[in-house]
mmCIF file of C-alpha atoms in Angstrom:
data_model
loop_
_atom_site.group_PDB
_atom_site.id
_atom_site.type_symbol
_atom_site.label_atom_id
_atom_site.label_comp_id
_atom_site.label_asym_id
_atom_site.label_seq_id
_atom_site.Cartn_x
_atom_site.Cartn_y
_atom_site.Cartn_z
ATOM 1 C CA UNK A 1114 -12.802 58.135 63.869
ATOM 2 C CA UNK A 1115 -8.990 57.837 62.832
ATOM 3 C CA UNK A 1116 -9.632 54.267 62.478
ATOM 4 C CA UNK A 1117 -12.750 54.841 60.272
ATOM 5 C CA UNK A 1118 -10.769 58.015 58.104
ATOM 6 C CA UNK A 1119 -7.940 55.548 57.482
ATOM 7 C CA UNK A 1120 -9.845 52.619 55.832
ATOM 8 C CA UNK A 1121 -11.767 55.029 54.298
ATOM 9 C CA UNK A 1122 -8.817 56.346 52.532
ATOM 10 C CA UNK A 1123 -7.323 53.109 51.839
ATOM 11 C CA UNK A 1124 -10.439 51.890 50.077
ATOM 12 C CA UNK A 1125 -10.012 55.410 48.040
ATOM 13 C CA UNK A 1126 -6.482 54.610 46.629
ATOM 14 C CA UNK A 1127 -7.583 50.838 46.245
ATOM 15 C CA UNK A 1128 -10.445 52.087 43.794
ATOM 16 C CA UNK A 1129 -8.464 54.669 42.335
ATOM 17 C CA UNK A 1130 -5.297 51.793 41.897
ATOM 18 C CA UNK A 1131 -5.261 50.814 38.120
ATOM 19 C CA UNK A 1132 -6.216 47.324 37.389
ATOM 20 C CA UNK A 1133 -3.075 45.965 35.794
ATOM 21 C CA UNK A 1134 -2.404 45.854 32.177
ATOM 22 C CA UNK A 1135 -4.066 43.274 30.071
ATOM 23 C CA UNK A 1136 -1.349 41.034 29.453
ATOM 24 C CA UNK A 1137 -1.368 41.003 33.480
ATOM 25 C CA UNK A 1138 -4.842 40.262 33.521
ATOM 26 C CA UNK A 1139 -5.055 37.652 30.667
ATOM 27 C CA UNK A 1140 -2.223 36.355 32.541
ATOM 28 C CA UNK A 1141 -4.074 35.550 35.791
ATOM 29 C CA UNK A 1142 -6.901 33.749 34.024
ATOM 30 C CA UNK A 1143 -5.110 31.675 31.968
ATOM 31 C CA UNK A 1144 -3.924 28.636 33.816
ATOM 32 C CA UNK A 1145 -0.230 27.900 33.723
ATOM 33 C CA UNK A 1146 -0.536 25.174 31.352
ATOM 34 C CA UNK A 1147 -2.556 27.065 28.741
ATOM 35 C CA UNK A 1148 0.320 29.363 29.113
ATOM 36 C CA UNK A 1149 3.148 26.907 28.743
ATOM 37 C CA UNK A 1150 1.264 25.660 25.282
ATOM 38 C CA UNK A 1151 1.034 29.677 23.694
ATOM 39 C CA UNK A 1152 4.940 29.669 24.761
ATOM 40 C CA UNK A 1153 5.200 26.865 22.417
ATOM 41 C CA UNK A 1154 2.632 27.723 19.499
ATOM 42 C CA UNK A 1155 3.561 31.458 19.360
ATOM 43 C CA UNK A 1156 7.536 30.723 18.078
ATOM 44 C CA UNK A 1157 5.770 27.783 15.498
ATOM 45 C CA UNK A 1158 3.118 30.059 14.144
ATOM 46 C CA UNK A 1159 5.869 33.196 13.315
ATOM 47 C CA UNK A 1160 7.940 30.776 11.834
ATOM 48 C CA UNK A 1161 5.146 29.494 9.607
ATOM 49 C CA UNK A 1162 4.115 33.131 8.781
ATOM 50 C CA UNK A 1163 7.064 34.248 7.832
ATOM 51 C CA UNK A 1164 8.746 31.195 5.983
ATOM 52 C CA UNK A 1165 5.033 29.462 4.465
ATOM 53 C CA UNK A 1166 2.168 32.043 4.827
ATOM 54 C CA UNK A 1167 3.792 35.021 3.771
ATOM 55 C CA UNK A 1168 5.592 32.970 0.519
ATOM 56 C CA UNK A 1169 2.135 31.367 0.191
ATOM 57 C CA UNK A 1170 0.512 34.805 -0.366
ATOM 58 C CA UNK A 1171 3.241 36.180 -2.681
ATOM 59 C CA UNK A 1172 2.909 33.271 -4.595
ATOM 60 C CA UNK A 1173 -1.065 33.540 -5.630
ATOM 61 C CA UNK A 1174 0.091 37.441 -6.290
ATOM 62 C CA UNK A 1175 2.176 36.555 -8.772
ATOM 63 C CA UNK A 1176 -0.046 34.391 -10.495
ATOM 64 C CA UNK A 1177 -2.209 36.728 -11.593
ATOM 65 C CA UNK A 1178 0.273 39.795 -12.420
ATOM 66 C CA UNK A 1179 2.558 40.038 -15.300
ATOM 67 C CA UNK A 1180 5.843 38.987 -14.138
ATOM 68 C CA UNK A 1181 8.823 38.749 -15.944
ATOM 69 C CA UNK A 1182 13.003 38.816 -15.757
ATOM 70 C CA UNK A 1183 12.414 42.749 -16.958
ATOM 71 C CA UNK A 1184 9.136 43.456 -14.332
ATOM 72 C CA UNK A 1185 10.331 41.868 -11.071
ATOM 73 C CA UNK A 1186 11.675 44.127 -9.150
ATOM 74 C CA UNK A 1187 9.445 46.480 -10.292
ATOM 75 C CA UNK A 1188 5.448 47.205 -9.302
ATOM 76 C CA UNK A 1189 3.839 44.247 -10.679
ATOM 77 C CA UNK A 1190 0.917 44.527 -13.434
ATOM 78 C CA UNK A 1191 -2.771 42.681 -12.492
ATOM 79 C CA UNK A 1192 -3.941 40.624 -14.955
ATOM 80 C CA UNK A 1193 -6.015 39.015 -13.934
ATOM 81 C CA UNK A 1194 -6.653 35.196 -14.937
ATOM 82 C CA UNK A 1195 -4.385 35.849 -17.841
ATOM 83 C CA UNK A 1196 -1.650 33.987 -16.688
ATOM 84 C CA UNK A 1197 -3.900 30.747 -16.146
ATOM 85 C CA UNK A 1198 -5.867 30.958 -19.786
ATOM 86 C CA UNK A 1199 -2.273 31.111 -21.370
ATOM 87 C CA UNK A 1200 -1.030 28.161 -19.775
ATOM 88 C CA UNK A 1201 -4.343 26.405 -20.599
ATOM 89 C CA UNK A 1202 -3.853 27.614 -24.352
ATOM 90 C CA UNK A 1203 -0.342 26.564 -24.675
ATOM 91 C CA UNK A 1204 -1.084 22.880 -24.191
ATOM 92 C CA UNK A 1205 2.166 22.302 -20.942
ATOM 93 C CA UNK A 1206 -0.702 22.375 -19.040
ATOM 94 C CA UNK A 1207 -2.914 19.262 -19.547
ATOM 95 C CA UNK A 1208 0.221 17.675 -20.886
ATOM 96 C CA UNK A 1209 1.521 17.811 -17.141
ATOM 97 C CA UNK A 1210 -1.490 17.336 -15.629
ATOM 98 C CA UNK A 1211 -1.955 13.704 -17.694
ATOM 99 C CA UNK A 1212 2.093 13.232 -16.588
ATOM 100 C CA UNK A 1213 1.509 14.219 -12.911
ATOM 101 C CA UNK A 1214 -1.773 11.751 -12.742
ATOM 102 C CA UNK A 1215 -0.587 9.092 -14.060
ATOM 103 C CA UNK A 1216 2.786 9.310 -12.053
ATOM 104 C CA UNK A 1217 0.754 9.739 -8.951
ATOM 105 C CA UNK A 1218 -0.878 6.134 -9.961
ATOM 106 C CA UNK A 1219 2.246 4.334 -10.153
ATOM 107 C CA UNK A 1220 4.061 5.982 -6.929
ATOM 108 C CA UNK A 1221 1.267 5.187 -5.060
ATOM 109 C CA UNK A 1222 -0.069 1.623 -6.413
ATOM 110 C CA UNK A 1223 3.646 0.741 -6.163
ATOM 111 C CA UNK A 1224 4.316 2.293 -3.085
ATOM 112 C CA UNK A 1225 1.354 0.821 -0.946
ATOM 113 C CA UNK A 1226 1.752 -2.584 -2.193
ATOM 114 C CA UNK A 1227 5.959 -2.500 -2.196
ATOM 115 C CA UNK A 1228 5.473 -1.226 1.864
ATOM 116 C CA UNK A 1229 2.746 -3.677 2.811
ATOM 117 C CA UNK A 1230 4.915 -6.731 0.958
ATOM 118 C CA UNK A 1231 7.786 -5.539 2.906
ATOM 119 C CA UNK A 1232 5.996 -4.723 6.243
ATOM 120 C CA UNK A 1233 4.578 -8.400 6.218
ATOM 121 C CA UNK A 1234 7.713 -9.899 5.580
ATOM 122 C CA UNK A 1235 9.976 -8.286 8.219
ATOM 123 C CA UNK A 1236 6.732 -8.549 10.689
ATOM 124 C CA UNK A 1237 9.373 -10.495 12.887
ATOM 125 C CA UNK A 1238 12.261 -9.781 15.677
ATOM 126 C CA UNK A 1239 14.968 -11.753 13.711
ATOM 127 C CA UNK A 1240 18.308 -10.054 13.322
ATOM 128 C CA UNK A 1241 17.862 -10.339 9.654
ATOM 129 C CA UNK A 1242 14.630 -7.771 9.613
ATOM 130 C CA UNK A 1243 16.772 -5.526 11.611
ATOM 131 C CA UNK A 1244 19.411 -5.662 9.358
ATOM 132 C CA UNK A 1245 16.799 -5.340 6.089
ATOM 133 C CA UNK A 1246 14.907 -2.393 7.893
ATOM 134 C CA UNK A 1247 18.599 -0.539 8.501
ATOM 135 C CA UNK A 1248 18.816 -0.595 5.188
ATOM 136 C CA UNK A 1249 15.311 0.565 4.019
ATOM 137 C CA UNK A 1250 15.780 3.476 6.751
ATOM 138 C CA UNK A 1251 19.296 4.485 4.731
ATOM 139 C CA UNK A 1252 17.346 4.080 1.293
ATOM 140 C CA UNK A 1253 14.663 6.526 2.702
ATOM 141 C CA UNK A 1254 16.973 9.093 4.387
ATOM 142 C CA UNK A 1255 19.032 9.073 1.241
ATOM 143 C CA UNK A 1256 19.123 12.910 -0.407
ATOM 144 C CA UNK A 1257 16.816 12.453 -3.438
ATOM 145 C CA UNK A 1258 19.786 14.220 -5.851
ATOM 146 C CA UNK A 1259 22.103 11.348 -4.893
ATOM 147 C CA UNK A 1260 19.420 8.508 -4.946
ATOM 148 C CA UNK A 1261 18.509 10.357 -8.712
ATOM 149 C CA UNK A 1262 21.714 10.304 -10.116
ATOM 150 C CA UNK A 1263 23.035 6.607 -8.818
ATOM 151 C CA UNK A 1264 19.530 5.262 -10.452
ATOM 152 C CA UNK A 1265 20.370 7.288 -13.543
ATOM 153 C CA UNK A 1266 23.302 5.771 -13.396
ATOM 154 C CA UNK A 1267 21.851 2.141 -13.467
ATOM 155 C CA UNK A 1268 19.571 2.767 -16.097
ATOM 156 C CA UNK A 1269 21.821 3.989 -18.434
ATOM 157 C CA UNK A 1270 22.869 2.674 -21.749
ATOM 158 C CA UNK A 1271 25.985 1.056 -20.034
ATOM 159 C CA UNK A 1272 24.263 0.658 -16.655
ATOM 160 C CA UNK A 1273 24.027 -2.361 -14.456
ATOM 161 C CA UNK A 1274 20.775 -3.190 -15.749
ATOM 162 C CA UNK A 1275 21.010 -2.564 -19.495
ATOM 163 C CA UNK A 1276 24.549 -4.603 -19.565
ATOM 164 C CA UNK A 1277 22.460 -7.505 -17.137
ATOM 165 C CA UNK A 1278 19.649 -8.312 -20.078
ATOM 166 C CA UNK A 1279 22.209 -7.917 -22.838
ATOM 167 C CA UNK A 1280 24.591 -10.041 -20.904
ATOM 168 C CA UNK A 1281 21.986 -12.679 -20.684
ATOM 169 C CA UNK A 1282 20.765 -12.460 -24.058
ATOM 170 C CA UNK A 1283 17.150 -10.939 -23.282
ATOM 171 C CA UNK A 1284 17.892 -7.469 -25.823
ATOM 172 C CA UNK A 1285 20.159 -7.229 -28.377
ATOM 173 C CA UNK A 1286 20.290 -3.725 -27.168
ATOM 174 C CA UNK A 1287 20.050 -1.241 -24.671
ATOM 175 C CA UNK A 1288 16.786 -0.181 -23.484
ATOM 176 C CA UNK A 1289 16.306 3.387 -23.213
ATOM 177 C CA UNK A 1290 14.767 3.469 -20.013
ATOM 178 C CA UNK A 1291 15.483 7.477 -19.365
ATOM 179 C CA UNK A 1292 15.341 8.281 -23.235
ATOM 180 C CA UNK A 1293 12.319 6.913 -24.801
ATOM 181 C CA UNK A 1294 8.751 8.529 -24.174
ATOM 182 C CA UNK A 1295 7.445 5.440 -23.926
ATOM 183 C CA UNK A 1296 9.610 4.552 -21.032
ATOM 184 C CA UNK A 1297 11.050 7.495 -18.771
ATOM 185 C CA UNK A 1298 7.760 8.290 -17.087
ATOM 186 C CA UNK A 1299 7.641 4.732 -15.887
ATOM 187 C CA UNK A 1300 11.186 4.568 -14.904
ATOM 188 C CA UNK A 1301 11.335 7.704 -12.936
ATOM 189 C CA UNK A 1302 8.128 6.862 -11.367
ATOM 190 C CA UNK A 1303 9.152 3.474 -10.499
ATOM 191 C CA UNK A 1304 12.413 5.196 -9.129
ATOM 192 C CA UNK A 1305 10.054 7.342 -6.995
ATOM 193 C CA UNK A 1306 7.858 4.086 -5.919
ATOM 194 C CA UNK A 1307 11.341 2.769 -4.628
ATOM 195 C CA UNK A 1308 12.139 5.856 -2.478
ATOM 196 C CA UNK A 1309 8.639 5.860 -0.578
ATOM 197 C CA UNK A 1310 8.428 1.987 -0.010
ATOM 198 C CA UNK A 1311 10.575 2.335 2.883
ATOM 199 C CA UNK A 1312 8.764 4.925 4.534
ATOM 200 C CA UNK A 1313 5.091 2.505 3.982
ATOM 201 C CA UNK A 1314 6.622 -0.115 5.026
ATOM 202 C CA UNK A 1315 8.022 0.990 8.123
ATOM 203 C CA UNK A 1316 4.807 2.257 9.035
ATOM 204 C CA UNK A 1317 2.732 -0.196 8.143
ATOM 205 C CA UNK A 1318 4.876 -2.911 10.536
ATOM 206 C CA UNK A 1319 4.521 -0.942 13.315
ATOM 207 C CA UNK A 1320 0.606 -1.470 12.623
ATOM 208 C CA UNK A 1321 1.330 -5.122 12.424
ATOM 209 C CA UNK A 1322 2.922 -5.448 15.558
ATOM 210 C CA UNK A 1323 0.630 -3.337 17.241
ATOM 211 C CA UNK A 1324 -1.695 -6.337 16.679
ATOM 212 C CA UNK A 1325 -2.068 -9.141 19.813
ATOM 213 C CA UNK A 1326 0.281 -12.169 19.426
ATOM 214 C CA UNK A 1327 -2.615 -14.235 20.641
ATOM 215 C CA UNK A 1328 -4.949 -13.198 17.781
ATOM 216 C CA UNK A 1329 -2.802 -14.885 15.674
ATOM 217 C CA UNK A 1330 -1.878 -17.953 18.160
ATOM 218 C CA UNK A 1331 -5.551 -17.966 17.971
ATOM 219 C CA UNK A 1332 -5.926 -18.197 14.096
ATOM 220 C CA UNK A 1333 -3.424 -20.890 14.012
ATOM 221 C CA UNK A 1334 -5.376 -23.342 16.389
ATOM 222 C CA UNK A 1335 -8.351 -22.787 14.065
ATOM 223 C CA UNK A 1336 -6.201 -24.116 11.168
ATOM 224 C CA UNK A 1337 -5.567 -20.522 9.175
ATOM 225 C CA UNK A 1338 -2.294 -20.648 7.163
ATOM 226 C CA UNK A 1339 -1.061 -17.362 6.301
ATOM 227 C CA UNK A 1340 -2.658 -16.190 3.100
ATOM 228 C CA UNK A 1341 -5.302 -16.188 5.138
ATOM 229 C CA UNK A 1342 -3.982 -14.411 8.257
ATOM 230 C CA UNK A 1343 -2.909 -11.623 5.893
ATOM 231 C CA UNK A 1344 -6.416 -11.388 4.234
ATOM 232 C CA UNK A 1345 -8.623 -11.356 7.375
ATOM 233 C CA UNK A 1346 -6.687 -9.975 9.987
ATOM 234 C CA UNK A 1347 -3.454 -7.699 8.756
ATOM 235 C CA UNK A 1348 -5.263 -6.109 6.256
ATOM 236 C CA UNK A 1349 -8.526 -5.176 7.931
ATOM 237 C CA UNK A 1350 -6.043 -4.282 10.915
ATOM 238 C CA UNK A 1351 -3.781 -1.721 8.917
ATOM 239 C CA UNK A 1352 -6.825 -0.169 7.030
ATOM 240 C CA UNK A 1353 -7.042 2.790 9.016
ATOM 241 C CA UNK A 1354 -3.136 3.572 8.328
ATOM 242 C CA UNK A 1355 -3.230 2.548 4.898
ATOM 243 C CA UNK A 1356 -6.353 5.544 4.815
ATOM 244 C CA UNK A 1357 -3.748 7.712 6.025
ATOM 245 C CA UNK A 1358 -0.399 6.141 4.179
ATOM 246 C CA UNK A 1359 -2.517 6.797 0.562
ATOM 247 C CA UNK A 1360 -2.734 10.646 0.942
ATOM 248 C CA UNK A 1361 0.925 10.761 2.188
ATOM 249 C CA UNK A 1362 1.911 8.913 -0.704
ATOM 250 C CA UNK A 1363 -0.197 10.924 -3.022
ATOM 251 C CA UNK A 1364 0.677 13.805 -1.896
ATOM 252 C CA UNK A 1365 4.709 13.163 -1.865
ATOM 253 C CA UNK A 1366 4.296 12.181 -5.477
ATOM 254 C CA UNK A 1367 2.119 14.784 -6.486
ATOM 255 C CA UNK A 1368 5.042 17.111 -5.500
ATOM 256 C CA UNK A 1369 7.962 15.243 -6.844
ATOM 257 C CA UNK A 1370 10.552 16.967 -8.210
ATOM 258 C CA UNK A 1371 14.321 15.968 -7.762
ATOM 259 C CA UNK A 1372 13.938 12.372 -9.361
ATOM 260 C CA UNK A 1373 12.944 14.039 -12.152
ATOM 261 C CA UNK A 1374 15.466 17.226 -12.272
ATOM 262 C CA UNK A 1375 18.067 14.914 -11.863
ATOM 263 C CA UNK A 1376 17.333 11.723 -14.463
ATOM 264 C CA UNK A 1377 15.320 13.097 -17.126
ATOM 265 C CA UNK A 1378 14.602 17.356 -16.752
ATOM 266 C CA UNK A 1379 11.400 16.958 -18.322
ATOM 267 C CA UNK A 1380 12.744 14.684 -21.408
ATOM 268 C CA UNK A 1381 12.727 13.694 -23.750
ATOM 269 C CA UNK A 1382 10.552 16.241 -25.350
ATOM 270 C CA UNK A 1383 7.905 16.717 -22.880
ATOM 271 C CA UNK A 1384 7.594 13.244 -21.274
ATOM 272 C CA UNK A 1385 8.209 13.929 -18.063
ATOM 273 C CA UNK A 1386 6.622 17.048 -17.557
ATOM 274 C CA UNK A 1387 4.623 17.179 -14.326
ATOM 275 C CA UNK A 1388 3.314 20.100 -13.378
ATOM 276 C CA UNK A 1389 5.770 21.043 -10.530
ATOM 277 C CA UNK A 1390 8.549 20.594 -12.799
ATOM 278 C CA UNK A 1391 6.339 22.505 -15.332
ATOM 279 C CA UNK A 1392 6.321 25.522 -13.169
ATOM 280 C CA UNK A 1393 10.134 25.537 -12.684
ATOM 281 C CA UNK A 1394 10.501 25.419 -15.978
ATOM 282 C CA UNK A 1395 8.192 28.357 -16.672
ATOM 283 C CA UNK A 1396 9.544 30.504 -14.070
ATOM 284 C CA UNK A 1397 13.499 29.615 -14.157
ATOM 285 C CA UNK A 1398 13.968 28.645 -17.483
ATOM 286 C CA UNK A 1399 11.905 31.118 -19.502
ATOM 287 C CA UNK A 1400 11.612 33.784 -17.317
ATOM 288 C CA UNK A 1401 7.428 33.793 -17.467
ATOM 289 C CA UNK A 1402 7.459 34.388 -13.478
ATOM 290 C CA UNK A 1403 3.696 34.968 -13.675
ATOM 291 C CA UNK A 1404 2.933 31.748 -16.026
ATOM 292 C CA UNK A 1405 5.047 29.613 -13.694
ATOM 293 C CA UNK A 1406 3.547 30.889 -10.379
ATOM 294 C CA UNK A 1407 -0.261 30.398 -12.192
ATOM 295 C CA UNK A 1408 0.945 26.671 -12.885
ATOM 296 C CA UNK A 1409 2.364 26.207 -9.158
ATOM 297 C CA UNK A 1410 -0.684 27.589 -7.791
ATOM 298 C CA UNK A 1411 -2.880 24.808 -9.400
ATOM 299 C CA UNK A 1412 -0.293 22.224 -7.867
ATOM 300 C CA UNK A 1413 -0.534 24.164 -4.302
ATOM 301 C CA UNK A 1414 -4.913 23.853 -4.751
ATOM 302 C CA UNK A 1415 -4.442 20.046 -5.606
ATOM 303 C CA UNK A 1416 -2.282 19.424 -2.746
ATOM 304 C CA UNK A 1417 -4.207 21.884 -0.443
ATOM 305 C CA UNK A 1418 -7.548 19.293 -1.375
ATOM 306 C CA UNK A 1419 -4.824 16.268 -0.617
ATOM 307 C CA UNK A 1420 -4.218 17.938 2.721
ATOM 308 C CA UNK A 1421 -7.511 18.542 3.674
ATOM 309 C CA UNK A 1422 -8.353 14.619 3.005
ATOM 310 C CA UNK A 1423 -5.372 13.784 5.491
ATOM 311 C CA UNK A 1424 -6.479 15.976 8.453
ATOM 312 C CA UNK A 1425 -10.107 14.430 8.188
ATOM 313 C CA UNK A 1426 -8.578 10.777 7.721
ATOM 314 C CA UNK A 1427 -6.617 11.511 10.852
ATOM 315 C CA UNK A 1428 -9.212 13.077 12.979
ATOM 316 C CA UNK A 1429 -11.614 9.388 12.262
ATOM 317 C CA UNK A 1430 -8.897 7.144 13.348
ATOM 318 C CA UNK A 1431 -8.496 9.441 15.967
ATOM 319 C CA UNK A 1432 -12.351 8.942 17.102
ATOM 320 C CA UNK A 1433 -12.464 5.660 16.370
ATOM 321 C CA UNK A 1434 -9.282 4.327 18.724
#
């Protein structure tokens, strides 16, 4: 009977023992590993609340309150669409979207091509390629500002290029590469094309090498020279990355900003007004904090659609290796 009364009574306070809390509980049925990732994810996804989410969210509630130098740190007004029908009206607007498209074109036609060029022709092991690609890493890492202002620099009226063709008799003048209409969109967006080739072209080698030796010992005992070694078998190899290299490209142009602070601020007249540097200008310059954040928003949905392209491009190539 004592034996019997005691279990009995230990089975009582075992019922009666609370469960654990639920952190406890989660805790037991999540493996260690699951727990090891949240550990890791948890500090990443405050960070990104705090410093891109929360920004993110102030940002499209500007863009459609009236905001100005006078109203900022005060409640803000809703209005609306107002803010985007005003910058349509104005006429910035499609003048930077036409600027930001075609600036996009020639960062990434020039871009691609400049990388793939380069990625074919330091495809090798030779102390040379390691000595170009040291330099094309130091090009890339170089602080926009300071890559800006050297190339503004060289394209001045007394720059190394500008006293080159007069030296040689090509212009009796100048050009005004950063000063004409006509020319400072091209210049700064060939200026950009030269920042991002390193980047392509780094990538694309390491798809080139990633390619067997003995496809191309292969295509050499058939008799292919190398025009066509590059045409059927680099490029249909480096398709997938090129897939991927195109949105980063577009996307890094799309956001541009520094080259264009730094060489031209929007000039002459408005130029080289893309809409990035459009929104600065609204929101910094004249004060219109609700104009400028209506403008950035547009560039944020653009890029948002740009993203969304990447993370599916990634997912296929993904499947398909």
């Amino acid at each position: 009977m004592t034996v019997e009364a005691s279990s009995t009574q230990t089975t009582r306070r075992a019922a009666l023992r609370p469960a654990g809390s639920a952190a406890t509980r989660i805790r037991r049925r999540m493996p260690s590993n699951k727990r090891k990732q949240l550990a890791f994810i948890i500090p990443a996804a405050v960070f990104l609340a705090i410093f891109s989410f929360y920004p993110m969210l102030q940002l499209f509630r500007m863009s459609v309150s009236e905001v100005t130098s006078a109203t900022l740190n005060q409640p803000w007004k809703f209005v609306g669409l107002d803010n985007f029908a005003a910058g349509a009206q104005q006429g910035d607007l499609s003048t930077a979207f036409g600027n930001t498209t075609l600036f996009v074109l020639v960062v990434t036609v020039i871009g691609l091509v400049g990388g793939l060029v380069a990625a074919i022709l330091l495809s090798t092991s030779t102390k040379g390629a390691a000595f170009v690609l040291g330099l094309m890493v130091f090009i890339w890492a170089l602080p926009p500002v300071v890559n800006g202002s050297v190339w503004k620099f060289l394209l001045g009226d007394a720059g190394l290029f500008n006293s080159a063709l007069t030296g040689i008799g090509l212009t009796e003048k100048a050009i005004p590469f950063l000063y004409d209409q006509h020319f400072a969109l091209m210049s700064v967006a060939i200026v950009n094309s030269w920042a991002v080739i390193p980047f392509n072209a780094l990538v694309f080698r390491a798809a080139i090498m990633g390619i067997p030796a003995e496809t191309f010992e292969a295509a050499r005992i058939d008799g292919a020279n190398r025009w066509q070694e590059i045409w059927h078998m680099i490029i249909p190899a480096v398709r997938p990355t090129t897939l991927v290299l195109v949105v980063l490209t577009v996307v890094y142009a799309f956001r541009s900003f520094d080259f264009i602070y730094v060489m031209t601020y929007g000039g002459p007249g408005t130029s080289t007004n893309t809409l990035p540097f459009l929104s600065y200008l609204q929101a910094f310059v004249r004060y219109d904090f609700g104009l400028g954040a209506a403008t950035a928003v547009i560039a944020v949905l653009l890029v948002l659609v740009l993203a969304f392209i990447y993370a599916r491009s990634v997912r296929k190539e993904e499947a398909n290796s």
